[in-house]
């Protein structure tokens, strides 16, 4: 056996993320760690896989427990908006316009539309979602309940919607485990590997698989 290399092997084929639109939903709990993971996921998709910066939308929720609901809601909203725009019913304020007023969400880069009201882009439904949160075990059973609910919820949203939802949730026994998995390690073993990079790559790969004509 070749020397064991822990972690994920890179994809065997080059991946072109330029046609994709991806949503990152993240928790605000343990935010400095979450922020590092979000940045790595976003930067990897843009710099390594050519996803357009305007096609990465970011939405924040309070804690990891809220991630599945938000992912499901925003997938449905983006699909409704895309269907609406495809029927040329452009002009009314959209769900995504409302979302833009709440968080620094990006606009898609697809074709410009004209019609009554201010010109805006046609909405592109999300091709993948990355749910990012950091759960750190405390002294009660809270951790176990939230981990179970979030992991079950995220897989359910993905399978029910047909949109890949990446499990970007660290489930750690202490702060140091979380820091080292976000590239923020402070021990003698170095800063560690930022798992956000893997999640960005997984989102692109799975979105392209979802879009592939079989
Ligand atoms: C309540 C709670 C606890 C104890 N720990 C975390 C955590 O480590 N990471 C996280 O993202 N969220 C935590 N939360 C908040 C829950 O996820 C959720 O936001 C609240 O229970 C409200 O539903």
PDB file of C-alpha atoms in Angstrom, residues 3-4 27 41 48 57 66 81 85 107-108 110 113 130 143 146 161 164-165 170 174-175 190 193 211 214:
ATOM      1  CA  UNK A   3       1.813   5.804   2.082  1.00  0.00           C
ATOM      2  CA  UNK A   4      -1.567   6.722   3.563  1.00  0.00           C
ATOM      3  CA  UNK A  27     -24.159  30.251  11.162  1.00  0.00           C
ATOM      4  CA  UNK A  41     -14.964  27.964   0.475  1.00  0.00           C
ATOM      5  CA  UNK A  48      -9.559  27.557  -8.365  1.00  0.00           C
ATOM      6  CA  UNK A  57     -24.456  34.307  -2.658  1.00  0.00           C
ATOM      7  CA  UNK A  66     -31.082  26.898  11.424  1.00  0.00           C
ATOM      8  CA  UNK A  81     -37.595  33.339  -9.098  1.00  0.00           C
ATOM      9  CA  UNK A  85     -37.973  35.245 -14.856  1.00  0.00           C
ATOM     10  CA  UNK A 107     -26.488  39.100  -7.775  1.00  0.00           C
ATOM     11  CA  UNK A 108     -26.249  36.518 -10.526  1.00  0.00           C
ATOM     12  CA  UNK A 110     -26.898  35.864 -16.243  1.00  0.00           C
ATOM     13  CA  UNK A 113     -33.488  41.772 -18.815  1.00  0.00           C
ATOM     14  CA  UNK A 130     -22.796  24.875   1.213  1.00  0.00           C
ATOM     15  CA  UNK A 143     -24.232  19.387  21.135  1.00  0.00           C
ATOM     16  CA  UNK A 146     -27.893  19.805  17.338  1.00  0.00           C
ATOM     17  CA  UNK A 161     -34.575  19.203  -3.585  1.00  0.00           C
ATOM     18  CA  UNK A 164     -26.414  19.146  -3.711  1.00  0.00           C
ATOM     19  CA  UNK A 165     -26.095  20.524  -0.185  1.00  0.00           C
ATOM     20  CA  UNK A 170     -17.468  21.044  12.059  1.00  0.00           C
ATOM     21  CA  UNK A 174     -13.033  21.497  21.916  1.00  0.00           C
ATOM     22  CA  UNK A 175     -12.006  24.889  20.505  1.00  0.00           C
ATOM     23  CA  UNK A 190       0.788  24.518  12.806  1.00  0.00           C
ATOM     24  CA  UNK A 193      -5.978  22.593   7.024  1.00  0.00           C
ATOM     25  CA  UNK A 211     -26.226  19.492 -14.238  1.00  0.00           C
ATOM     26  CA  UNK A 214     -26.933  11.464 -18.421  1.00  0.00           C
TER      27      UNK A 214
END
